[in-house]
CSV table of C-alpha atoms in Angstrom, one decimal:
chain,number,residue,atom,x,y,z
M,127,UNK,CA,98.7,125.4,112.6
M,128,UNK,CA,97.7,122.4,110.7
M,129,UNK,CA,97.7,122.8,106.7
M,130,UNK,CA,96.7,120.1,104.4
M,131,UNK,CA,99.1,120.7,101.4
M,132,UNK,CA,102.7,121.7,100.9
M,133,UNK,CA,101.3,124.7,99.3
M,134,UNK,CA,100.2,125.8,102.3
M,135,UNK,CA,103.2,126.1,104.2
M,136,UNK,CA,105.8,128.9,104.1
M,137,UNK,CA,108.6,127.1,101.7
M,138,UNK,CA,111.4,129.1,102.7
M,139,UNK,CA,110.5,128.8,106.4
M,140,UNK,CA,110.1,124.9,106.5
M,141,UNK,CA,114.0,124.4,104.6
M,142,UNK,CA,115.6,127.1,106.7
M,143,UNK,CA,114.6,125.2,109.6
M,144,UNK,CA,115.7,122.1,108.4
M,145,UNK,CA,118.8,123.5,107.8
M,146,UNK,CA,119.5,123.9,111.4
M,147,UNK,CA,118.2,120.1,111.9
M,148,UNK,CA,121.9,118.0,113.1
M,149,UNK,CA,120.6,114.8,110.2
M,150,UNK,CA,118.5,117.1,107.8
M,151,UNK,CA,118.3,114.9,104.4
M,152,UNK,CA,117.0,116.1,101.0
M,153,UNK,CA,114.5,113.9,101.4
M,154,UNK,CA,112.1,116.3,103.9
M,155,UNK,CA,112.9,119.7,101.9
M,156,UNK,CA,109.8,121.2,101.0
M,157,UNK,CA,110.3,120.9,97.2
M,158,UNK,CA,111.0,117.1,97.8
M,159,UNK,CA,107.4,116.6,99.7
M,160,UNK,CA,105.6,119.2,97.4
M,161,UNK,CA,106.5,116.8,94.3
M,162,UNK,CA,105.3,113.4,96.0
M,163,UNK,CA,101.9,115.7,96.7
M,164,UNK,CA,102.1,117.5,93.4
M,165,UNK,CA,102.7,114.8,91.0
M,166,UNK,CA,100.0,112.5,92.6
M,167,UNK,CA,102.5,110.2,94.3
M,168,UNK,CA,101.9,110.6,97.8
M,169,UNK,CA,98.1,111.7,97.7
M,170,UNK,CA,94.8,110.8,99.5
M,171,UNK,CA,94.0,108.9,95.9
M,172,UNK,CA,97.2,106.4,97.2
M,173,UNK,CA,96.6,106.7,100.9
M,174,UNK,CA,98.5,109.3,101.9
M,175,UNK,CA,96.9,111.9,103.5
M,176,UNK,CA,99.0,114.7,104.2
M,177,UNK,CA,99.2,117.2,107.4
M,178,UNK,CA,101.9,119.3,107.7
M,179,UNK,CA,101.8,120.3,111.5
M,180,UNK,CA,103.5,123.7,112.5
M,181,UNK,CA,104.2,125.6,115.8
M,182,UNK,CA,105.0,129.4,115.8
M,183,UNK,CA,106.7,131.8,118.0
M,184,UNK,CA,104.9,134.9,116.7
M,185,UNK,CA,106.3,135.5,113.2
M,186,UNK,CA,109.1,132.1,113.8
M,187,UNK,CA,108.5,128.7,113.1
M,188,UNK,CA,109.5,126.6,116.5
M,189,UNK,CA,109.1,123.0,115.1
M,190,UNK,CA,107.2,121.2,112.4
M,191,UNK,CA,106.5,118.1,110.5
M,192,UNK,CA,104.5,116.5,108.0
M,193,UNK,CA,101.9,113.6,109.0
M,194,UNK,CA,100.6,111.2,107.0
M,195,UNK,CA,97.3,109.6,107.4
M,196,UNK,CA,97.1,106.7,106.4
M,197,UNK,CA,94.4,103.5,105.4
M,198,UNK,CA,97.3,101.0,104.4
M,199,UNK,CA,100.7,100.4,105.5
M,200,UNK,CA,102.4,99.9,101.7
M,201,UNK,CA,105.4,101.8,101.0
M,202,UNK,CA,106.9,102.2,105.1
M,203,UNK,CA,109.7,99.6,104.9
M,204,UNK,CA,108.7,99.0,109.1
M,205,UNK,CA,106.6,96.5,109.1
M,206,UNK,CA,102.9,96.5,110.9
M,207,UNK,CA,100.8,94.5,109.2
M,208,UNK,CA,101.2,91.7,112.0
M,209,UNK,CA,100.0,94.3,114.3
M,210,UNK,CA,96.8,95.1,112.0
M,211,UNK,CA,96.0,91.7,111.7
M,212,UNK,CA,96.1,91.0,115.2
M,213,UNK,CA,93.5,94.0,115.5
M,214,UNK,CA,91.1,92.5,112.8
M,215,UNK,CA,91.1,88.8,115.0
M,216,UNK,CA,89.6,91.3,118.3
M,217,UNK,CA,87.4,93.0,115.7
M,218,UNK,CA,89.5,96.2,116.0
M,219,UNK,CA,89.7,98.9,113.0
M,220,UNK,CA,93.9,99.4,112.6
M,221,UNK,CA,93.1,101.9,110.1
M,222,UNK,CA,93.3,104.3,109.6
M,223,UNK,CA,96.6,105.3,111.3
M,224,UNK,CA,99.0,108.1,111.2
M,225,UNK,CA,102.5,108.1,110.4
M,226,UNK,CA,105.4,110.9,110.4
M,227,UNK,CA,107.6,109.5,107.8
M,228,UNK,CA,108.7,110.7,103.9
M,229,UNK,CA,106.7,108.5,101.6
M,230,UNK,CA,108.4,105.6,99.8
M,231,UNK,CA,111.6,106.2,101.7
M,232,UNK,CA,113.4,104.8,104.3
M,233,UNK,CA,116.1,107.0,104.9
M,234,UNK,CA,116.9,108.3,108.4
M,235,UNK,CA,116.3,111.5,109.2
M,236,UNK,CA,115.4,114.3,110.8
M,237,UNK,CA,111.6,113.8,111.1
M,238,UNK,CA,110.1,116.4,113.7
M,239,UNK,CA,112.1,119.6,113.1
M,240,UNK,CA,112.4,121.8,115.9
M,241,UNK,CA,114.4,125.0,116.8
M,242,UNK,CA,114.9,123.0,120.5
M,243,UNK,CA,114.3,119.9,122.8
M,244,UNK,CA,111.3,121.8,124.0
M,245,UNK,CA,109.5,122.5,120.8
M,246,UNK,CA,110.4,118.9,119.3
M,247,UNK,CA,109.1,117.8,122.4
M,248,UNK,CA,105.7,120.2,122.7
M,249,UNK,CA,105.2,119.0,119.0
M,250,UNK,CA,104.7,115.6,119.4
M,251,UNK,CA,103.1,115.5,122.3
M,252,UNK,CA,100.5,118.0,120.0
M,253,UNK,CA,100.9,115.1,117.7
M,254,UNK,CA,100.0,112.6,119.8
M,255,UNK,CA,96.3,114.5,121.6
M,256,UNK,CA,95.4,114.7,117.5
M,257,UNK,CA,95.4,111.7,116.8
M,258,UNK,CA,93.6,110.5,119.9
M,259,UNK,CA,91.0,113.4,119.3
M,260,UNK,CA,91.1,111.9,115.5
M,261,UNK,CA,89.9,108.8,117.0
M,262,UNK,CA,93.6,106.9,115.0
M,263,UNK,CA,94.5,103.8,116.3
M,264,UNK,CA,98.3,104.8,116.3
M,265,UNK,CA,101.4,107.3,115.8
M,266,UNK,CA,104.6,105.9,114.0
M,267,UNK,CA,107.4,108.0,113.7
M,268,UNK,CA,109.4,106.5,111.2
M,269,UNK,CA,113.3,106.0,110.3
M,270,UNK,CA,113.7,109.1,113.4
M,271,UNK,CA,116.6,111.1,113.7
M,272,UNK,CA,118.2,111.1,117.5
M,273,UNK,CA,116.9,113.9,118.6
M,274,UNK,CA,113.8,112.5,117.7
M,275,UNK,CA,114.1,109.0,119.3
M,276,UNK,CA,114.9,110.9,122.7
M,277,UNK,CA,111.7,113.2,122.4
M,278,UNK,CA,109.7,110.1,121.6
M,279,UNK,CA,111.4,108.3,124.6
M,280,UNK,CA,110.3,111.0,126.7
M,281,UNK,CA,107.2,110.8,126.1
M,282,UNK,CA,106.4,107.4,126.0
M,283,UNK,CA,106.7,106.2,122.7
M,284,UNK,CA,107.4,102.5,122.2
M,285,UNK,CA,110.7,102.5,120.4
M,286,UNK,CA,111.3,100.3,117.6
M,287,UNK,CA,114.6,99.4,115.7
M,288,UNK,CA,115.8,97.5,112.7
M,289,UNK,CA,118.9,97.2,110.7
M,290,UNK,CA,120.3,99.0,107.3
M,291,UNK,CA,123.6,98.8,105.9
M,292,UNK,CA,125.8,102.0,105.8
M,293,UNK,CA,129.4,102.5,104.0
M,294,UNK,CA,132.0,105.1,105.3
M,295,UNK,CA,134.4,106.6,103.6
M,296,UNK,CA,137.1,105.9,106.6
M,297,UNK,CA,140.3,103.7,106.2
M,298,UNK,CA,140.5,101.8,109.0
M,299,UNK,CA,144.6,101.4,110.2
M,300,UNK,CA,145.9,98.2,108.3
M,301,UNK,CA,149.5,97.1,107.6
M,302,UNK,CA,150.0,96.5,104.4
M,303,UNK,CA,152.4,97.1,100.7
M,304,UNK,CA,150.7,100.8,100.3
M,305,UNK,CA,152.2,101.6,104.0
M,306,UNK,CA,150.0,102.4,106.8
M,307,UNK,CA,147.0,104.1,106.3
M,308,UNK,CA,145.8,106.4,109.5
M,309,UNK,CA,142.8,105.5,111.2
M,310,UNK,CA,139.8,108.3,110.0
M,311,UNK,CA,141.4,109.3,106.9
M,312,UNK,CA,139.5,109.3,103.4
M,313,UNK,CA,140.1,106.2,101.2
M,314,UNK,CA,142.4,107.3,98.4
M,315,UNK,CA,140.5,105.6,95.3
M,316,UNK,CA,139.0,102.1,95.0
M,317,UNK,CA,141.8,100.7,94.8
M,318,UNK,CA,142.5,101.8,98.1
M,319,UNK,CA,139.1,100.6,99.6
M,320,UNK,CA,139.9,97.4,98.4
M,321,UNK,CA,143.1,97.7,99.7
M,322,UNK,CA,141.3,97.3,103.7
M,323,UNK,CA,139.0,94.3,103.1
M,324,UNK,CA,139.9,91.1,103.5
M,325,UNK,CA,141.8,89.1,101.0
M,326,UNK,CA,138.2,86.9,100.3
M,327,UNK,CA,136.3,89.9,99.8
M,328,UNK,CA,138.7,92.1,97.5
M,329,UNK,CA,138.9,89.1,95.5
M,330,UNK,CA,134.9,88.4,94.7
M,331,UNK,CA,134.5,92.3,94.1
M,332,UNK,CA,137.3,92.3,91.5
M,333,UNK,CA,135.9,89.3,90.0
M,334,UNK,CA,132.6,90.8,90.1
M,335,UNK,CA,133.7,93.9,88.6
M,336,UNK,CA,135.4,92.0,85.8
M,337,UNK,CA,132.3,90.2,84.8
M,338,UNK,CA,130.5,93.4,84.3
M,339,UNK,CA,133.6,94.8,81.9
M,340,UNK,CA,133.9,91.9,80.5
M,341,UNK,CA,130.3,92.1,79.1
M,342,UNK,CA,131.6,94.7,77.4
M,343,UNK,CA,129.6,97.1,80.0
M,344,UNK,CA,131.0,100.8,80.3
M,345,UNK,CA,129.3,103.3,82.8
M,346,UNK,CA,129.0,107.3,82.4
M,347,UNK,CA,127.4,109.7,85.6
M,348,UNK,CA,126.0,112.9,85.4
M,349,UNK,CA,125.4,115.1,88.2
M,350,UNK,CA,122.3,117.5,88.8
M,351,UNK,CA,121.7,119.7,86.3
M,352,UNK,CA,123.9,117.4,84.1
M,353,UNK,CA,121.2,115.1,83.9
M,354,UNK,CA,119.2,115.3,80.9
M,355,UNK,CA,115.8,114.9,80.0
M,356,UNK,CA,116.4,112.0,77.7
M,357,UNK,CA,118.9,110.5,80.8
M,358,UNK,CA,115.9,110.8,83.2
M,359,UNK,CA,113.4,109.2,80.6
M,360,UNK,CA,115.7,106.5,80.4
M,361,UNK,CA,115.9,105.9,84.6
M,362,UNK,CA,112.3,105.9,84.7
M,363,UNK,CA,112.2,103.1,82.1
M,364,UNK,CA,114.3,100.9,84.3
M,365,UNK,CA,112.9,102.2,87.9
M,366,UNK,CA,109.5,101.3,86.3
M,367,UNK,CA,110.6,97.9,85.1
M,368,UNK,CA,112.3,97.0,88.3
M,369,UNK,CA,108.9,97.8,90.0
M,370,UNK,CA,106.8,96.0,87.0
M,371,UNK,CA,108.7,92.5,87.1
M,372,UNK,CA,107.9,92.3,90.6
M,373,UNK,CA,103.9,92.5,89.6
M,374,UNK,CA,103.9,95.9,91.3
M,375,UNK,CA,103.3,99.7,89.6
M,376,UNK,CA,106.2,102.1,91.1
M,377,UNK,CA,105.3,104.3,93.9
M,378,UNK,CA,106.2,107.6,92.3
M,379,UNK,CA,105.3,108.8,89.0
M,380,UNK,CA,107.6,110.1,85.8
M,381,UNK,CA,106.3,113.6,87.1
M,382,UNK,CA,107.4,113.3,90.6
M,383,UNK,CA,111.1,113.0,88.9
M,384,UNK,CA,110.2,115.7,86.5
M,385,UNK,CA,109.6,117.9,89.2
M,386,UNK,CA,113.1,116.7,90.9
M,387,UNK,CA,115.0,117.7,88.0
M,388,UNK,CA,113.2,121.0,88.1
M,389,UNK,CA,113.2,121.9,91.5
M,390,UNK,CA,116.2,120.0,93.1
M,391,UNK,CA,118.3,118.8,90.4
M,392,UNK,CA,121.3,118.9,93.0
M,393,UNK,CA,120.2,116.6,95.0
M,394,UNK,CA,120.8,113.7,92.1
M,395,UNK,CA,123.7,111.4,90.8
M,396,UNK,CA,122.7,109.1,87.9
M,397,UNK,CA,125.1,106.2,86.7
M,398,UNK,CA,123.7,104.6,83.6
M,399,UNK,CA,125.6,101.2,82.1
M,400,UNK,CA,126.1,101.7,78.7
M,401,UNK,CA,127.1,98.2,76.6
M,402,UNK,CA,127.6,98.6,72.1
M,403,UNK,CA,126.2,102.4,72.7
M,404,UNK,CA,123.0,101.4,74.2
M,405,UNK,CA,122.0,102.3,77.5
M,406,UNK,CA,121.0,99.0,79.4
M,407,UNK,CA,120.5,100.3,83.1
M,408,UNK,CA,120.9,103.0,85.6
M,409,UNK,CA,120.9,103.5,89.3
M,410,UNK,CA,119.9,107.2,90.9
M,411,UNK,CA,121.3,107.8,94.3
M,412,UNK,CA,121.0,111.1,96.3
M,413,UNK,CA,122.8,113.8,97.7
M,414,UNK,CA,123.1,115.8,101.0
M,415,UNK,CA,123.4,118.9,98.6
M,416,UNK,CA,121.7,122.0,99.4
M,417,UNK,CA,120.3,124.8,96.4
M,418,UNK,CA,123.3,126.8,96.3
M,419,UNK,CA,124.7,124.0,93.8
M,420,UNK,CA,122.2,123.5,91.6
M,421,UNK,CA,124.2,124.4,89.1
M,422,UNK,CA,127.8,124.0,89.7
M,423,UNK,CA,128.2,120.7,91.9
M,424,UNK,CA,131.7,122.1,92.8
M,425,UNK,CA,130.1,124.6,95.0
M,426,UNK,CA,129.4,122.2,97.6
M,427,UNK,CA,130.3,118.7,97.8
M,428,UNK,CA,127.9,116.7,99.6
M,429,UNK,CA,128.3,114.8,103.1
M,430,UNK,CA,126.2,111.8,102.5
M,431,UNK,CA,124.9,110.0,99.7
M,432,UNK,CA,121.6,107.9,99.3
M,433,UNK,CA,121.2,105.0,97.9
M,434,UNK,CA,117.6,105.0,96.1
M,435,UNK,CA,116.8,103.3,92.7
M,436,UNK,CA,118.2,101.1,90.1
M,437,UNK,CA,116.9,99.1,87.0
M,438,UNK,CA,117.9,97.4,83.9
M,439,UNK,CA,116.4,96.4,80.8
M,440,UNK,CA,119.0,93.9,80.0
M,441,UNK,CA,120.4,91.1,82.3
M,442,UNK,CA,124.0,90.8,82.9
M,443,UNK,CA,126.0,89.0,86.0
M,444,UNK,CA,126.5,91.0,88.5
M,445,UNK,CA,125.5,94.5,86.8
M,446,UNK,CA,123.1,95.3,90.0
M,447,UNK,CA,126.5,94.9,92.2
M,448,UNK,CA,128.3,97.4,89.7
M,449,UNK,CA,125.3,100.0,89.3
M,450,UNK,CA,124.3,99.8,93.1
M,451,UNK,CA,127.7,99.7,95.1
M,452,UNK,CA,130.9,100.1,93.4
M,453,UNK,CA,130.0,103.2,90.7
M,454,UNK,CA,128.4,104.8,94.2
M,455,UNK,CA,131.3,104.2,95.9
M,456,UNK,CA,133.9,104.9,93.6
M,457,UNK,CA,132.0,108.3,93.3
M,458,UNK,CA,131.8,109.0,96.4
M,459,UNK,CA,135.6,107.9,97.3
M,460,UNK,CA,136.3,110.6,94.2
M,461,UNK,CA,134.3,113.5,96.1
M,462,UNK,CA,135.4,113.2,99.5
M,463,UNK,CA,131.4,112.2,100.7
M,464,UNK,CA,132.0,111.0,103.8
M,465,UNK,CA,129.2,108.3,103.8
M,466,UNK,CA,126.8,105.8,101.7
M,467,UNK,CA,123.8,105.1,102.9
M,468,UNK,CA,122.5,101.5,100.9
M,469,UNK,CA,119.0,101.8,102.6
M,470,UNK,CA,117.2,99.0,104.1
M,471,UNK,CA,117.7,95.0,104.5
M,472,UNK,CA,120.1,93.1,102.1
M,473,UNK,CA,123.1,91.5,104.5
M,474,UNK,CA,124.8,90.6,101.1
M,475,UNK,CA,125.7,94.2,101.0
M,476,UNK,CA,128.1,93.8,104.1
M,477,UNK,CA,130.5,91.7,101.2
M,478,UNK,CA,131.1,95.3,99.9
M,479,UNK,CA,131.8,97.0,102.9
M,480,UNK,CA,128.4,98.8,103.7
M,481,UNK,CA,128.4,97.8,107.5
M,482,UNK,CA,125.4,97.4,110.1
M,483,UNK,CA,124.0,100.2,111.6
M,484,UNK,CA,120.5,100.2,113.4
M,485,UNK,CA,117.5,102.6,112.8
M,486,UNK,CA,114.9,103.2,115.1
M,487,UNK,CA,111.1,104.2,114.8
M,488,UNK,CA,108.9,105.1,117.3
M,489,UNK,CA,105.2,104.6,117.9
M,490,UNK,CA,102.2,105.1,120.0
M,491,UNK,CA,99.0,103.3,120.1
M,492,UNK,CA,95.4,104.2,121.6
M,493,UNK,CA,94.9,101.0,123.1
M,494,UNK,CA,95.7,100.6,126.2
M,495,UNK,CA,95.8,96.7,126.1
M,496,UNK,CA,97.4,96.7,122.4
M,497,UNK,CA,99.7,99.0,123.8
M,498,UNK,CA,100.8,96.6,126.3
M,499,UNK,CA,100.8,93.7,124.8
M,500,UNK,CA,103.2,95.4,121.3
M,501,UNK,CA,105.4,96.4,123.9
M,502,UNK,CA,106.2,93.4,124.9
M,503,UNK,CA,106.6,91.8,121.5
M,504,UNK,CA,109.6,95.1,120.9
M,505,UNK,CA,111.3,94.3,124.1
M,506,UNK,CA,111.6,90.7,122.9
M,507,UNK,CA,112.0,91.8,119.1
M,508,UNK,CA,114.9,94.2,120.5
M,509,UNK,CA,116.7,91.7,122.8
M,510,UNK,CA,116.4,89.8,119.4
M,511,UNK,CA,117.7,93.0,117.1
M,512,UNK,CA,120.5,93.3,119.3
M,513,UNK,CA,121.8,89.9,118.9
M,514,UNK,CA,121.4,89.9,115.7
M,515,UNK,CA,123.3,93.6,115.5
M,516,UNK,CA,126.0,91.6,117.2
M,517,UNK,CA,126.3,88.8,115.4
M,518,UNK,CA,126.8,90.7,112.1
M,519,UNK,CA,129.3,93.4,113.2
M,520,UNK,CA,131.5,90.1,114.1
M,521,UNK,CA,131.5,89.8,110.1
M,522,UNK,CA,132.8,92.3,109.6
M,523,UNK,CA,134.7,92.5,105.6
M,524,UNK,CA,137.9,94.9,106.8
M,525,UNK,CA,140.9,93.1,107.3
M,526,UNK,CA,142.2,92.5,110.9
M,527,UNK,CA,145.5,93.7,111.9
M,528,UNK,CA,148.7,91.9,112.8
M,529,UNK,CA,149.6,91.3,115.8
M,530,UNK,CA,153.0,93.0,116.5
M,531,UNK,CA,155.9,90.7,116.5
């Protein structure tokens, strides 16, 4: 079955399959992808056509996703447009393409859900003889979960990967005035985080940190349905400014977050900076937290966190550190979450401990010869990725231990 809104697909079916998915994120919940449609975020009007592809067993739902056509390739975070212009030298039409992917968010995940191999496997394949009967010039599964990646790998998918920067909540074994700390424990408190970097590193985030409360900069959090009206008005004046200096309007829409506090208000952690009792900025990260704590957090405390938007309206040193890493972290550390996910690109955030991790996408193109040659240019872009993996996990910001006397 092939519907054309999130209306239109059984809610309680598509989450309790997700559920069962091994790296479900909030991010693909039904409520989540009715509010980018809903509020006019993620829309045929932007160039998102949505298709939400579903395969039954009788009365069960075997697999399903949600497919985005697509005349543009803004708001991806994998980068084609090389691969459209080359089309438009040979007179080719890129566009429009397809991708499976969560608007505006590059956050790995579970993209093609599926009871088993078979039916993730039978759905893209399904995926793949629509778009060549929709005449598209190309399938990109985006930001794909493993499962997905091997499905994709089966069937012939040209695999692509890239790099984002992940913290984990895990003290590595270190020597030190605190005593030993055991190898895949929980850090205790900052302090204790800091505690594993190198001397270098603890010192520039302490100095960092002391510039921000030095500015006379104090930060408060609230947690879903904690988060007031007048808190989210203020986050959407800074997300909107952070999109506006940049000469850009933001992707989603005050409504879209309306709707979030409405419909998933669990799923939300706010951190606004406060300085003389004015709010000055906020960043909004996300939660692995399902609807049974949508109104007592301390139901369920979430696995993984997201790193997704910040924004100020005044400029102080360092503040985007303090809003974006440490208050996450220091959260996090607090409620056992076992991992921070700081999204895509940035190698200054390996300085605070979010570490290299790589992130693969998949894709399939119509023509044969464009087919051939892009997957060329990903074997040598991969030999290159992998280098390049390399090379930064050889940074890395922990300290080393001593060598036994």
């Amino acid at each position: 079955r092939v519907a054309d809104a999130p209306a239109d697909v059984d809610a309680a079916a598509w989450d309790a399959l997700l559920a069962t998915q091994p790296q479900a994120t909030p991010f693909l919940r039904h409520a989540y992808l009715a509010a980018l449609h809903d509020s006019g975020s993620a829309t045929p009007q932007t160039g998102w056509t949505p298709l939400f592809f579903t395969l039954w067993r009788g009365a069960a739902l075997q697999a399903a996703c949600a497919l985005y056509v697509k005349p543009h390739s803004y708001g991806e975070y994998v980068f084609d447009f090389a691969w459209a212009d080359a089309y438009a030298r040979h007179g080719l039409d890129y566009y429009p393409k397809a991708v499976v992917a969560v608007p505006f968010t590059p956050v790995p995940g579970a993209r093609l859900l599926a009871r088993d191999a078979a039916s993730r496997t039978a759905l893209l394949r399904a995926l793949v003889a629509w778009c060549g009967d929709a005449e598209l010039s190309s399938l990109h599964l985006l930001f794909a979960a493993d499962a997905d990646v091997q499905a994709a790998r089966e069937s012939g998918l040209m695999l692509r990967h890239t790099v984002q920067f992940h913290w984990k909540n895990v003290a590595p074994t270190l020597p030190g005035a605190r005593g030993d700390v055991s190898a895949g424990q929980p850090f205790h408190d900052f302090e204790d985080f800091l505690t594993s970097l190198s001397q270098d590193k603890r010192k520039k985030i302490r100095q960092e940190r002391r510039k921000v409360a030095e500015a006379g900069v104090t930060f408060r959090h609230a947690q879903g349905a904690g988060i007031s009206t007048d808190d989210w008005d203020f986050f959407y004046r800074c997300y909107e400014r952070t999109y506006l200096e940049h000469g850009n309007p933001p992707y989603l829409s005050r409504d879209f977050f309306h709707r979030m506090q409405r419909d998933m208000p669990e799923a939300w952690v706010l951190f606004i900076a406060e300085r003389g009792g004015q709010a000055i900025a906020s960043s909004l990260i996300a939660v692995s937290a399902g609807p049974a704590c949508a109104n007592d957090p301390k139901d369920h405390q979430p696995a993984v966190a997201f790193g997704r938007y910040w924004g100020a309206l005044e400029r102080v040193d360092c503040l985007h550190f303090e809003a974006c890493y440490y208050q996450p972290i220091a959260w996090c550390i607090a409620h056992g979450v076992q991992r921070f996910e700081g999204g895509a690109q940035g190698e200054h955030k390996m300085a605070r401990a979010l570490l290299p991790v790589q992130a693969t996408s998949a894709h399939w193109l119509a023509h044969p010869a464009f087919a051939e040659a892009v997957d060329r240019f990903l074997e040598r872009e991969g030999d290159g990725m992998a280098q390049y993996l390399d090379h930064l996990q050889a940074r890395s910001p922990f300290r080393k231990p001593q060598a036994p006397d």
